[in-house]
Amino acid sequence: MRRGFLKEVGLLYALHLGGNLLGFFTLAYLARILGPEEYGRVAFAQGLTAYFLLLVGYSFDFSAQRRAANLNSPQELAQLMAEILGGRLFLVGVSILILGLLSPLSSVQKTWDLVLPFFGIVLAQIFHSGWLLAAKGWVVLPQVLEFLQRVVVILGLLLFTREGENGKVYALLMGSSALLSSGVSFFLATRFLGLVPVYPRTRGTFTALREGWWLFLSQGGGTLLVGGNPFLLGLFAPSEAVAQYAVAEKLVLTISALFQPLFRSLYPRFAVRAQEERPSLLALGRKAFFLFGGLGLGLALGLFFSATWAVEIVFGPGFAEAALLVKGLTPWILASALNTALGMLLLVPLGHDRPFTLALLGAGALHWGLVFLLAPKCAGMGVAGALGGAGLFLVLVQALFLYLREGFSPFAHPNRHGDLDS
């Protein structure tokens, strides 16, 4: 059993790493072949799509998966699938309404030929059933489908795009491949589990929406911070400026993602300590704070001093201005590392889900406020400053809550709040 588990985890990590590499390669290829102006339009449309994906996804991948894991009857699973499908249909309707309200904006009108095909990714969420496959033991299969979707997109780009073309081919590939992957996951879930699809019931649909509310808010806070910044910038700046910021942010977020394997390895240990011995968890949290802080500081400084050549090598000479934006965004790497240690490794295992969610939402709201204040004058650097300020705010809020509620301070004397050197 242990051998099978390790094999599964290894395969998941390989798919995760491979998917990230494909995604980054796709970005670099698009930036070079489309050029700053057209890539800026693509980044704006994708940023808008990210907000609709948050709304329609609604954290069902977590809340519904948790419910499905405790159900064995095909009838009950089919009814749950119908509830989620109904919830997503409702949220797609809300998304279409919002899109209609945004359509008069000049920046949206200029990218309308991209927004519509990208919306296929949102529609694909309706039948997406990876959460059900994962809940019933096919954990790797949804990741395989996601990886294959990325492969289809990059192969399509290599076959059908030429230098100087617009981004419509990429938008069509993204939307159509997402719809195909979603349909395949729905077919596999019903086939493997022997489910007969049923019509959603209104009462069950809104029950599912209510159960996922806090998880949705938690995801919403993260998306407000980094989910759609190119879209926000595009409301105030031309496409070229959006492109420069988008590639800079993607590079910084790729570096930030290097913490995820370490976090995934440590989280189960912290969850166990939270149930058995809180002082021991706080001692472990102090070590994690300095571990993540040291790694974050090192990566941030490394990227800061290598930004110019890294941007030129990855994205080409047309994106030279992005190097300065990369430097402006590097504080986010340190803030993200510290927030992982304080939030995901301490607040969440200790059961402070709502304070964690409210802190994320507060940071997201602050970020949006700063963007609307700074972006009209400072363009991409204004968004970078807003993100760094919101990240620092989140660190301070989480640290203050842990100190007041748990007596935790990473700088406390070792014997003040338990044996921190154990």
Coordinates of N, CA and C in Angstrom, one line a residue, residues 117-345:
P117 N -14.1 33.2 -27.4 CA -13.5 31.9 -27.4 C -12.9 31.4 -26.1
F118 N -12.3 32.4 -25.3 CA -11.8 32.0 -24.0 C -12.9 31.6 -23.1
F119 N -14.1 32.1 -23.3 CA -15.3 31.8 -22.4 C -15.6 30.3 -22.5
G120 N -15.1 29.6 -23.6 CA -15.3 28.2 -23.6 C -14.7 27.5 -22.4
I121 N -13.6 28.0 -21.8 CA -13.0 27.5 -20.6 C -14.0 27.5 -19.5
V122 N -14.8 28.6 -19.4 CA -15.8 28.8 -18.4 C -16.9 27.8 -18.6
L123 N -17.4 27.7 -19.8 CA -18.5 26.7 -20.1 C -18.1 25.3 -19.8
A124 N -16.8 25.0 -20.0 CA -16.3 23.6 -19.8 C -16.5 23.2 -18.3
Q125 N -16.5 24.2 -17.4 CA -16.7 23.8 -16.0 C -18.0 23.1 -15.7
I126 N -19.0 23.3 -16.5 CA -20.3 22.7 -16.3 C -20.2 21.2 -16.1
F127 N -19.5 20.6 -17.0 CA -19.5 19.1 -17.0 C -18.2 18.6 -16.4
H128 N -17.3 19.4 -16.0 CA -16.0 19.0 -15.4 C -16.3 18.1 -14.2
S129 N -15.8 16.9 -14.2 CA -16.0 15.9 -13.2 C -14.8 15.3 -12.6
G130 N -13.7 16.0 -12.7 CA -12.4 15.5 -12.1 C -12.5 15.4 -10.6
W131 N -13.3 16.2 -9.9 CA -13.5 16.2 -8.5 C -14.1 14.8 -8.1
L132 N -15.0 14.3 -8.9 CA -15.7 13.0 -8.6 C -14.7 11.8 -8.8
L133 N -13.9 11.9 -9.9 CA -13.0 10.8 -10.1 C -11.9 10.8 -9.0
A134 N -11.5 12.0 -8.5 CA -10.5 12.0 -7.5 C -11.1 11.5 -6.1
A135 N -12.3 11.9 -5.9 CA -12.9 11.4 -4.6 C -13.1 9.9 -4.5
K136 N -13.2 9.3 -5.6 CA -13.5 7.8 -5.6 C -12.2 7.0 -6.0
G137 N -11.0 7.6 -5.9 CA -9.8 6.9 -6.0 C -9.0 7.1 -7.3
W138 N -9.6 7.7 -8.3 CA -8.8 8.0 -9.5 C -8.2 9.4 -9.4
V139 N -7.3 9.5 -8.5 CA -6.7 10.8 -8.2 C -5.8 11.3 -9.4
V140 N -5.1 10.4 -10.0 CA -4.2 10.8 -11.1 C -4.9 11.1 -12.4
L141 N -6.0 10.5 -12.7 CA -6.7 10.6 -13.9 C -7.0 12.1 -14.3
P142 N -7.6 12.9 -13.4 CA -7.9 14.3 -13.7 C -6.6 15.1 -14.1
Q143 N -5.5 14.7 -13.4 CA -4.3 15.4 -13.7 C -3.7 15.0 -15.1
V144 N -3.9 13.8 -15.4 CA -3.5 13.3 -16.8 C -4.3 14.1 -17.8
L145 N -5.6 14.2 -17.6 CA -6.5 14.9 -18.6 C -6.0 16.4 -18.7
E146 N -5.7 17.0 -17.6 CA -5.2 18.4 -17.6 C -3.9 18.5 -18.3
F147 N -3.0 17.6 -18.1 CA -1.7 17.6 -18.8 C -1.9 17.4 -20.3
L148 N -2.8 16.4 -20.7 CA -3.0 16.2 -22.1 C -3.6 17.4 -22.8
Q149 N -4.5 18.2 -22.0 CA -5.0 19.4 -22.6 C -4.0 20.4 -22.9
R150 N -3.0 20.5 -22.0 CA -1.9 21.4 -22.2 C -1.1 21.0 -23.5
V151 N -0.9 19.7 -23.6 CA -0.1 19.2 -24.8 C -0.9 19.5 -26.0
V152 N -2.2 19.3 -26.1 CA -3.0 19.7 -27.3 C -2.8 21.1 -27.6
V153 N -2.9 22.0 -26.6 CA -2.8 23.4 -26.9 C -1.4 23.8 -27.5
I154 N -0.3 23.3 -26.9 CA 1.0 23.7 -27.4 C 1.2 23.1 -28.8
L155 N 0.7 21.9 -29.0 CA 0.9 21.3 -30.4 C 0.1 22.1 -31.4
G156 N -1.1 22.5 -31.0 CA -1.9 23.3 -31.9 C -1.3 24.6 -32.2
L157 N -0.6 25.2 -31.2 CA 0.1 26.5 -31.4 C 1.2 26.3 -32.4
L158 N 2.0 25.2 -32.2 CA 3.1 25.0 -33.1 C 2.7 24.7 -34.5
L159 N 1.5 24.1 -34.7 CA 1.1 23.7 -36.0 C 0.3 24.9 -36.7
F160 N -0.4 25.7 -36.0 CA -1.3 26.6 -36.6 C -1.0 28.1 -36.4
T161 N 0.0 28.4 -35.7 CA 0.3 29.9 -35.5 C 1.6 30.2 -36.2
R162 N 1.7 31.4 -36.7 CA 2.9 32.0 -37.4 C 3.2 33.3 -36.8
E163 N 4.4 33.8 -36.9 CA 4.8 35.1 -36.3 C 3.9 36.2 -36.9
G164 N 3.5 37.1 -36.0 CA 2.7 38.2 -36.5 C 1.2 38.0 -36.5
E165 N 0.7 36.7 -36.2 CA -0.7 36.5 -36.2 C -1.3 36.9 -34.9
N166 N -2.7 37.0 -34.9 CA -3.3 37.4 -33.6 C -3.5 36.2 -32.7
G167 N -4.0 36.5 -31.5 CA -4.2 35.4 -30.5 C -5.4 34.6 -30.6
K168 N -6.2 34.8 -31.7 CA -7.5 34.1 -31.7 C -7.3 32.6 -31.8
V169 N -6.3 32.1 -32.5 CA -6.0 30.7 -32.5 C -5.8 30.1 -31.1
Y170 N -5.0 30.8 -30.3 CA -4.7 30.3 -29.0 C -6.0 30.3 -28.1
A171 N -6.8 31.4 -28.3 CA -8.1 31.4 -27.5 C -9.0 30.3 -27.9
L172 N -9.1 30.0 -29.2 CA -9.9 28.9 -29.7 C -9.4 27.5 -29.2
L173 N -8.1 27.4 -29.2 CA -7.5 26.1 -28.7 C -7.7 25.9 -27.2
M174 N -7.6 27.0 -26.4 CA -7.9 26.9 -25.0 C -9.3 26.6 -24.7
G175 N -10.2 27.2 -25.4 CA -11.7 27.0 -25.1 C -12.1 25.6 -25.6
S176 N -11.7 25.2 -26.8 CA -12.1 23.9 -27.3 C -11.5 22.7 -26.6
S177 N -10.2 22.9 -26.2 CA -9.6 21.8 -25.5 C -10.1 21.6 -24.1
A178 N -10.5 22.7 -23.5 CA -11.1 22.6 -22.1 C -12.5 22.0 -22.2
L179 N -13.3 22.3 -23.3 CA -14.6 21.6 -23.5 C -14.4 20.1 -23.7
L180 N -13.4 19.8 -24.5 CA -13.1 18.3 -24.8 C -12.7 17.6 -23.5
S181 N -11.8 18.2 -22.7 CA -11.3 17.6 -21.5 C -12.5 17.4 -20.5
S182 N -13.3 18.4 -20.4 CA -14.5 18.3 -19.5 C -15.4 17.2 -19.9
G183 N -15.7 17.1 -21.2 CA -16.6 16.1 -21.6 C -16.0 14.7 -21.4
V184 N -14.7 14.5 -21.6 CA -14.1 13.2 -21.3 C -14.2 12.9 -19.9
S185 N -13.9 13.9 -19.0 CA -14.0 13.6 -17.5 C -15.4 13.2 -17.1
F186 N -16.4 13.8 -17.7 CA -17.8 13.5 -17.4 C -18.1 12.1 -17.8
F187 N -17.7 11.7 -19.0 CA -17.9 10.4 -19.6 C -17.3 9.3 -18.7
L188 N -16.0 9.6 -18.3 CA -15.3 8.6 -17.5 C -15.9 8.4 -16.1
A189 N -16.3 9.5 -15.5 CA -16.9 9.4 -14.2 C -18.2 8.6 -14.2
T190 N -19.0 8.9 -15.2 CA -20.3 8.1 -15.3 C -20.1 6.7 -15.6
R191 N -19.1 6.4 -16.5 CA -18.8 5.1 -16.9 C -18.1 4.3 -15.8
F192 N -17.1 4.8 -15.2 CA -16.4 4.1 -14.2 C -17.2 3.8 -12.9
L193 N -18.1 4.8 -12.6 CA -18.9 4.6 -11.3 C -20.3 4.1 -11.6
G194 N -20.6 3.8 -12.8 CA -21.9 3.3 -13.2 C -23.0 4.2 -12.9
L195 N -22.8 5.5 -13.2 CA -23.9 6.5 -12.8 C -24.8 6.7 -14.0
V196 N -26.1 6.9 -13.7 CA -27.1 7.3 -14.6 C -27.4 8.8 -14.4
P197 N -27.0 9.7 -15.2 CA -27.2 11.1 -15.0 C -28.7 11.4 -14.7
V198 N -29.0 12.3 -13.7 CA -30.3 12.8 -13.4 C -30.3 14.3 -13.5
Y199 N -31.6 14.8 -13.5 CA -31.7 16.3 -13.6 C -31.5 16.9 -12.2
P200 N -30.8 18.1 -12.2 CA -30.6 18.7 -10.9 C -31.9 19.2 -10.3
R201 N -31.9 19.2 -9.0 CA -33.0 19.8 -8.2 C -32.6 21.1 -7.6
T202 N -33.5 22.1 -7.7 CA -33.2 23.4 -7.2 C -32.8 23.4 -5.8
R203 N -33.4 22.7 -4.9 CA -33.1 22.7 -3.5 C -31.7 22.1 -3.3
G204 N -31.3 21.0 -4.0 CA -30.0 20.4 -3.8 C -28.9 21.3 -4.4
T205 N -29.3 22.0 -5.5 CA -28.3 22.9 -6.1 C -27.9 24.0 -5.1
F206 N -28.9 24.7 -4.5 CA -28.5 25.8 -3.6 C -27.9 25.3 -2.3
T207 N -28.2 24.0 -1.9 CA -27.5 23.4 -0.8 C -26.0 23.3 -1.1
A208 N -25.7 22.8 -2.3 CA -24.3 22.7 -2.7 C -23.6 24.0 -2.7
L209 N -24.3 25.1 -3.2 CA -23.7 26.4 -3.2 C -23.5 26.9 -1.7
R210 N -24.4 26.6 -0.9 CA -24.2 27.1 0.5 C -23.1 26.3 1.2
E211 N -22.9 25.0 1.0 CA -21.9 24.3 1.6 C -20.5 24.7 1.2
G212 N -20.4 25.2 -0.1 CA -19.1 25.6 -0.6 C -18.7 27.1 -0.4
W213 N -19.6 27.8 0.4 CA -19.5 29.2 0.4 C -18.1 29.7 1.0
W214 N -17.7 29.2 2.1 CA -16.5 29.7 2.8 C -15.3 29.3 2.0
L215 N -15.3 28.1 1.4 CA -14.2 27.7 0.6 C -14.1 28.6 -0.7
F216 N -15.2 28.9 -1.2 CA -15.3 29.9 -2.4 C -14.7 31.2 -2.0
L217 N -15.1 31.7 -0.8 CA -14.5 33.0 -0.4 C -13.0 32.9 -0.2
S218 N -12.5 31.8 0.3 CA -11.1 31.6 0.5 C -10.4 31.6 -0.9
Q219 N -10.9 30.9 -1.8 CA -10.3 30.9 -3.2 C -10.4 32.3 -3.8
G220 N -11.5 33.0 -3.5 CA -11.7 34.3 -4.1 C -10.7 35.3 -3.6
G221 N -10.3 35.2 -2.3 CA -9.2 36.1 -1.8 C -7.9 35.9 -2.6
G222 N -7.6 34.7 -2.9 CA -6.3 34.4 -3.7 C -6.5 34.9 -5.1
T223 N -7.6 34.8 -5.7 CA -7.8 35.2 -7.1 C -7.9 36.7 -7.2
L224 N -8.4 37.4 -6.2 CA -8.4 38.9 -6.1 C -6.9 39.4 -6.1
L225 N -6.0 38.6 -5.5 CA -4.6 39.0 -5.5 C -3.9 38.8 -6.8
V226 N -4.0 37.6 -7.3 CA -3.1 37.3 -8.5 C -3.9 36.7 -9.7
G227 N -5.2 36.6 -9.6 CA -6.0 35.9 -10.6 C -6.2 36.7 -11.9
G228 N -6.3 38.0 -11.8 CA -6.7 38.7 -13.1 C -6.1 40.1 -13.2
N229 N -4.8 40.2 -12.7 CA -4.2 41.6 -12.7 C -4.0 42.1 -14.1
P230 N -3.7 41.3 -15.1 CA -3.6 41.9 -16.5 C -4.9 42.5 -16.9
F231 N -6.1 41.9 -16.5 CA -7.4 42.5 -16.8 C -7.5 43.9 -16.1
L232 N -7.2 43.9 -14.9 CA -7.3 45.2 -14.1 C -6.4 46.3 -14.7
L233 N -5.2 45.9 -15.1 CA -4.3 46.9 -15.7 C -4.8 47.3 -17.0
G234 N -5.4 46.4 -17.8 CA -5.9 46.8 -19.1 C -7.0 47.8 -19.1
L235 N -7.6 48.0 -17.9 CA -8.7 49.0 -17.8 C -8.1 50.4 -17.8
F236 N -6.7 50.5 -17.6 CA -6.1 51.8 -17.5 C -4.9 52.0 -18.4
A237 N -4.4 50.9 -19.0 CA -3.2 51.0 -19.8 C -3.3 50.3 -21.1
P238 N -2.5 50.7 -22.1 CA -2.6 50.0 -23.4 C -2.1 48.6 -23.4
S239 N -2.4 47.9 -24.5 CA -2.0 46.4 -24.5 C -0.6 46.2 -24.3
E240 N 0.3 47.0 -24.8 CA 1.7 46.8 -24.7 C 2.1 46.8 -23.2
A241 N 1.6 47.7 -22.4 CA 1.9 47.7 -21.0 C 1.3 46.5 -20.3
V242 N 0.2 46.0 -20.7 CA -0.4 44.8 -20.1 C 0.5 43.6 -20.4
A243 N 1.0 43.5 -21.6 CA 1.9 42.4 -22.0 C 3.1 42.4 -21.1
Q244 N 3.8 43.6 -21.0 CA 5.0 43.6 -20.2 C 4.7 43.2 -18.7
Y245 N 3.6 43.6 -18.2 CA 3.3 43.2 -16.8 C 2.9 41.7 -16.7
A246 N 2.2 41.2 -17.7 CA 1.7 39.8 -17.7 C 2.9 38.9 -17.7
V247 N 3.9 39.1 -18.5 CA 5.0 38.2 -18.6 C 5.9 38.3 -17.3
A248 N 6.0 39.5 -16.8 CA 6.7 39.7 -15.5 C 6.0 38.9 -14.4
E249 N 4.7 39.1 -14.3 CA 4.0 38.4 -13.2 C 4.1 36.9 -13.3
K250 N 4.0 36.4 -14.5 CA 4.0 35.0 -14.8 C 5.4 34.4 -14.3
L251 N 6.4 35.1 -14.6 CA 7.8 34.7 -14.2 C 7.9 34.6 -12.7
V252 N 7.4 35.7 -12.0 CA 7.4 35.7 -10.5 C 6.6 34.7 -9.9
L253 N 5.4 34.4 -10.5 CA 4.5 33.4 -9.9 C 5.0 32.0 -10.1
T254 N 5.8 31.8 -11.2 CA 6.4 30.5 -11.4 C 7.4 30.2 -10.4
I255 N 8.2 31.3 -10.0 CA 9.2 31.1 -9.0 C 8.5 30.9 -7.6
S256 N 7.4 31.6 -7.4 CA 6.7 31.4 -6.1 C 6.1 30.0 -6.0
A257 N 5.8 29.4 -7.1 CA 5.2 28.0 -7.1 C 6.2 27.0 -6.6
L258 N 7.5 27.3 -6.6 CA 8.5 26.4 -6.1 C 8.4 26.0 -4.7
F259 N 7.6 26.8 -3.9 CA 7.3 26.4 -2.5 C 6.3 25.3 -2.4
Q260 N 5.5 25.0 -3.4 CA 4.4 24.1 -3.3 C 4.8 22.7 -2.9
P261 N 5.8 22.1 -3.6 CA 6.2 20.7 -3.1 C 6.6 20.6 -1.6
L262 N 7.3 21.7 -1.2 CA 7.7 21.7 0.3 C 6.5 21.8 1.1
F263 N 5.6 22.7 0.7 CA 4.3 22.8 1.5 C 3.5 21.6 1.5
R264 N 3.4 20.9 0.4 CA 2.6 19.7 0.4 C 3.2 18.6 1.2
S265 N 4.5 18.6 1.3 CA 5.2 17.6 2.1 C 5.0 17.9 3.6
L266 N 5.0 19.2 4.0 CA 4.9 19.5 5.4 C 3.5 19.6 6.0
Y267 N 2.5 19.9 5.1 CA 1.2 20.1 5.6 C 0.6 18.9 6.4
P268 N 0.8 17.6 5.9 CA 0.2 16.5 6.8 C 0.8 16.5 8.2
R269 N 2.1 16.8 8.3 CA 2.8 16.8 9.6 C 2.2 17.8 10.5
F270 N 1.9 19.0 9.9 CA 1.3 20.1 10.7 C -0.1 19.8 11.1
A271 N -0.8 19.1 10.2 CA -2.2 18.7 10.5 C -2.3 17.8 11.7
V272 N -1.4 16.8 11.7 CA -1.3 15.8 12.8 C -0.9 16.5 14.1
R273 N 0.1 17.4 14.1 CA 0.5 18.1 15.3 C -0.6 18.9 15.9
A274 N -1.4 19.5 15.0 CA -2.5 20.4 15.4 C -3.5 19.6 16.2
Q275 N -3.7 18.3 15.9 CA -4.7 17.5 16.6 C -4.1 16.9 17.9
E276 N -2.8 16.7 17.9 CA -2.2 16.0 19.1 C -1.6 17.0 20.1
E277 N -0.8 18.0 19.6 CA -0.1 18.8 20.6 C 0.2 20.2 20.0
R278 N -0.6 21.2 20.4 CA -0.5 22.5 19.8 C 0.8 23.2 20.1
P279 N 1.4 23.1 21.3 CA 2.7 23.7 21.6 C 3.8 23.2 20.6
S280 N 3.7 21.9 20.3 CA 4.6 21.3 19.4 C 4.5 21.9 18.0
L281 N 3.2 22.1 17.6 CA 2.9 22.7 16.3 C 3.5 24.1 16.2
L282 N 3.3 24.9 17.3 CA 3.8 26.2 17.3 C 5.3 26.2 17.2
A283 N 6.0 25.3 17.8 CA 7.4 25.2 17.7 C 7.8 24.9 16.3
L284 N 7.1 23.9 15.7 CA 7.4 23.6 14.3 C 7.1 24.8 13.3
G285 N 6.0 25.5 13.7 CA 5.7 26.7 12.9 C 6.8 27.8 12.9
R286 N 7.5 27.9 14.0 CA 8.6 28.9 14.1 C 9.7 28.5 13.1
K287 N 10.0 27.2 13.1 CA 11.0 26.7 12.2 C 10.6 26.9 10.7
A288 N 9.3 26.6 10.5 CA 8.8 26.8 9.1 C 8.8 28.2 8.7
F289 N 8.5 29.1 9.6 CA 8.5 30.6 9.3 C 9.9 31.0 8.8
F290 N 11.0 30.6 9.5 CA 12.3 30.9 9.0 C 12.8 30.2 7.8
L291 N 12.3 28.9 7.7 CA 12.7 28.1 6.5 C 12.1 28.8 5.2
F292 N 10.8 29.0 5.3 CA 10.1 29.6 4.1 C 10.6 31.0 3.9
G293 N 10.8 31.8 5.0 CA 11.3 33.1 4.8 C 12.6 33.2 4.2
G294 N 13.5 32.3 4.6 CA 14.9 32.2 4.1 C 14.9 31.9 2.6
L295 N 14.1 30.8 2.2 CA 13.9 30.4 0.8 C 13.3 31.6 0.0
G296 N 12.3 32.2 0.5 CA 11.6 33.3 -0.2 C 12.6 34.5 -0.4
L297 N 13.3 34.8 0.6 CA 14.3 35.9 0.5 C 15.4 35.6 -0.6
G298 N 15.9 34.4 -0.5 CA 16.9 34.0 -1.4 C 16.4 34.0 -2.9
L299 N 15.2 33.4 -3.1 CA 14.7 33.4 -4.5 C 14.4 34.8 -5.0
A300 N 13.8 35.6 -4.1 CA 13.5 37.0 -4.5 C 14.8 37.8 -4.9
L301 N 15.8 37.7 -4.1 CA 17.1 38.4 -4.4 C 17.7 37.8 -5.7
G302 N 17.6 36.5 -5.8 CA 18.2 35.9 -7.0 C 17.5 36.4 -8.3
L303 N 16.2 36.4 -8.2 CA 15.4 36.9 -9.4 C 15.6 38.4 -9.6
F304 N 15.7 39.1 -8.5 CA 15.9 40.6 -8.7 C 17.2 40.9 -9.5
F305 N 18.3 40.2 -9.1 CA 19.6 40.5 -9.8 C 19.7 39.8 -11.1
S306 N 18.9 38.9 -11.4 CA 19.0 38.2 -12.7 C 17.8 38.5 -13.6
A307 N 17.0 39.5 -13.3 CA 15.8 39.8 -14.0 C 16.0 40.2 -15.5
T308 N 17.0 41.0 -15.7 CA 17.2 41.5 -17.1 C 17.6 40.4 -18.0
W309 N 18.5 39.5 -17.7 CA 18.9 38.4 -18.6 C 17.8 37.4 -18.7
A310 N 17.1 37.1 -17.5 CA 16.1 36.1 -17.5 C 14.9 36.5 -18.5
V311 N 14.5 37.7 -18.4 CA 13.4 38.2 -19.3 C 13.9 38.1 -20.8
E312 N 15.1 38.5 -21.1 CA 15.6 38.5 -22.4 C 15.7 37.1 -23.0
I313 N 16.2 36.2 -22.2 CA 16.3 34.8 -22.6 C 14.9 34.1 -22.9
V314 N 14.0 34.3 -21.9 CA 12.7 33.6 -21.9 C 11.8 34.3 -22.9
F315 N 11.7 35.6 -22.9 CA 10.6 36.3 -23.7 C 11.1 37.0 -24.9
G316 N 12.4 37.3 -25.0 CA 12.9 37.9 -26.2 C 13.1 39.4 -26.0
P317 N 13.7 40.1 -26.9 CA 14.1 41.6 -26.8 C 12.8 42.5 -26.7
G318 N 11.7 42.0 -27.3 CA 10.5 42.9 -27.3 C 9.9 43.1 -25.9
F319 N 10.4 42.4 -24.9 CA 9.8 42.6 -23.5 C 10.9 43.1 -22.5
A320 N 11.8 43.9 -23.0 CA 12.8 44.4 -22.1 C 12.3 45.2 -20.9
E321 N 11.2 45.9 -21.1 CA 10.6 46.7 -20.0 C 10.1 45.8 -18.9
A322 N 9.8 44.5 -19.2 CA 9.3 43.6 -18.2 C 10.3 43.4 -17.1
A323 N 11.6 43.6 -17.4 CA 12.7 43.3 -16.4 C 12.5 44.2 -15.1
L324 N 12.2 45.5 -15.4 CA 11.9 46.4 -14.2 C 10.7 45.9 -13.4
L325 N 9.7 45.5 -14.1 CA 8.5 45.0 -13.4 C 8.7 43.7 -12.6
V326 N 9.6 42.8 -13.2 CA 10.0 41.6 -12.4 C 10.6 42.1 -11.1
K327 N 11.5 43.0 -11.1 CA 12.2 43.5 -9.9 C 11.2 44.1 -8.9
G328 N 10.2 44.8 -9.5 CA 9.1 45.4 -8.6 C 8.2 44.4 -8.0
L329 N 8.1 43.2 -8.6 CA 7.2 42.1 -8.1 C 7.9 41.2 -7.2
T330 N 9.3 41.2 -7.1 CA 10.0 40.2 -6.3 C 9.6 40.2 -4.8
P331 N 9.2 41.4 -4.2 CA 8.7 41.3 -2.8 C 7.6 40.3 -2.6
W332 N 6.8 40.1 -3.7 CA 5.7 39.1 -3.6 C 6.2 37.7 -3.3
I333 N 7.4 37.4 -3.8 CA 7.9 36.0 -3.5 C 8.1 35.8 -2.0
L334 N 8.7 36.8 -1.4 CA 9.0 36.7 0.1 C 7.6 36.7 0.8
A335 N 6.7 37.6 0.4 CA 5.4 37.7 1.1 C 4.6 36.4 0.9
S336 N 4.7 35.8 -0.3 CA 4.0 34.5 -0.5 C 4.6 33.4 0.3
A337 N 5.9 33.4 0.5 CA 6.5 32.3 1.3 C 6.1 32.4 2.7
L338 N 6.1 33.6 3.3 CA 5.7 33.8 4.7 C 4.3 33.6 4.9
N339 N 3.4 33.9 3.9 CA 2.0 33.7 4.1 C 1.7 32.2 4.0
T340 N 2.5 31.4 3.3 CA 2.3 30.0 3.3 C 2.6 29.4 4.7
A341 N 3.7 29.9 5.3 CA 4.1 29.4 6.6 C 3.0 29.8 7.7
L342 N 2.6 31.0 7.6 CA 1.7 31.5 8.7 C 0.2 31.1 8.4
G343 N -0.2 31.1 7.2 CA -1.6 30.8 6.9 C -1.9 29.3 6.7
M344 N -1.2 28.7 5.7 CA -1.5 27.3 5.3 C -0.9 26.3 6.3
L345 N 0.2 26.7 7.0 CA 0.8 25.7 7.9 C 0.5 25.9 9.3

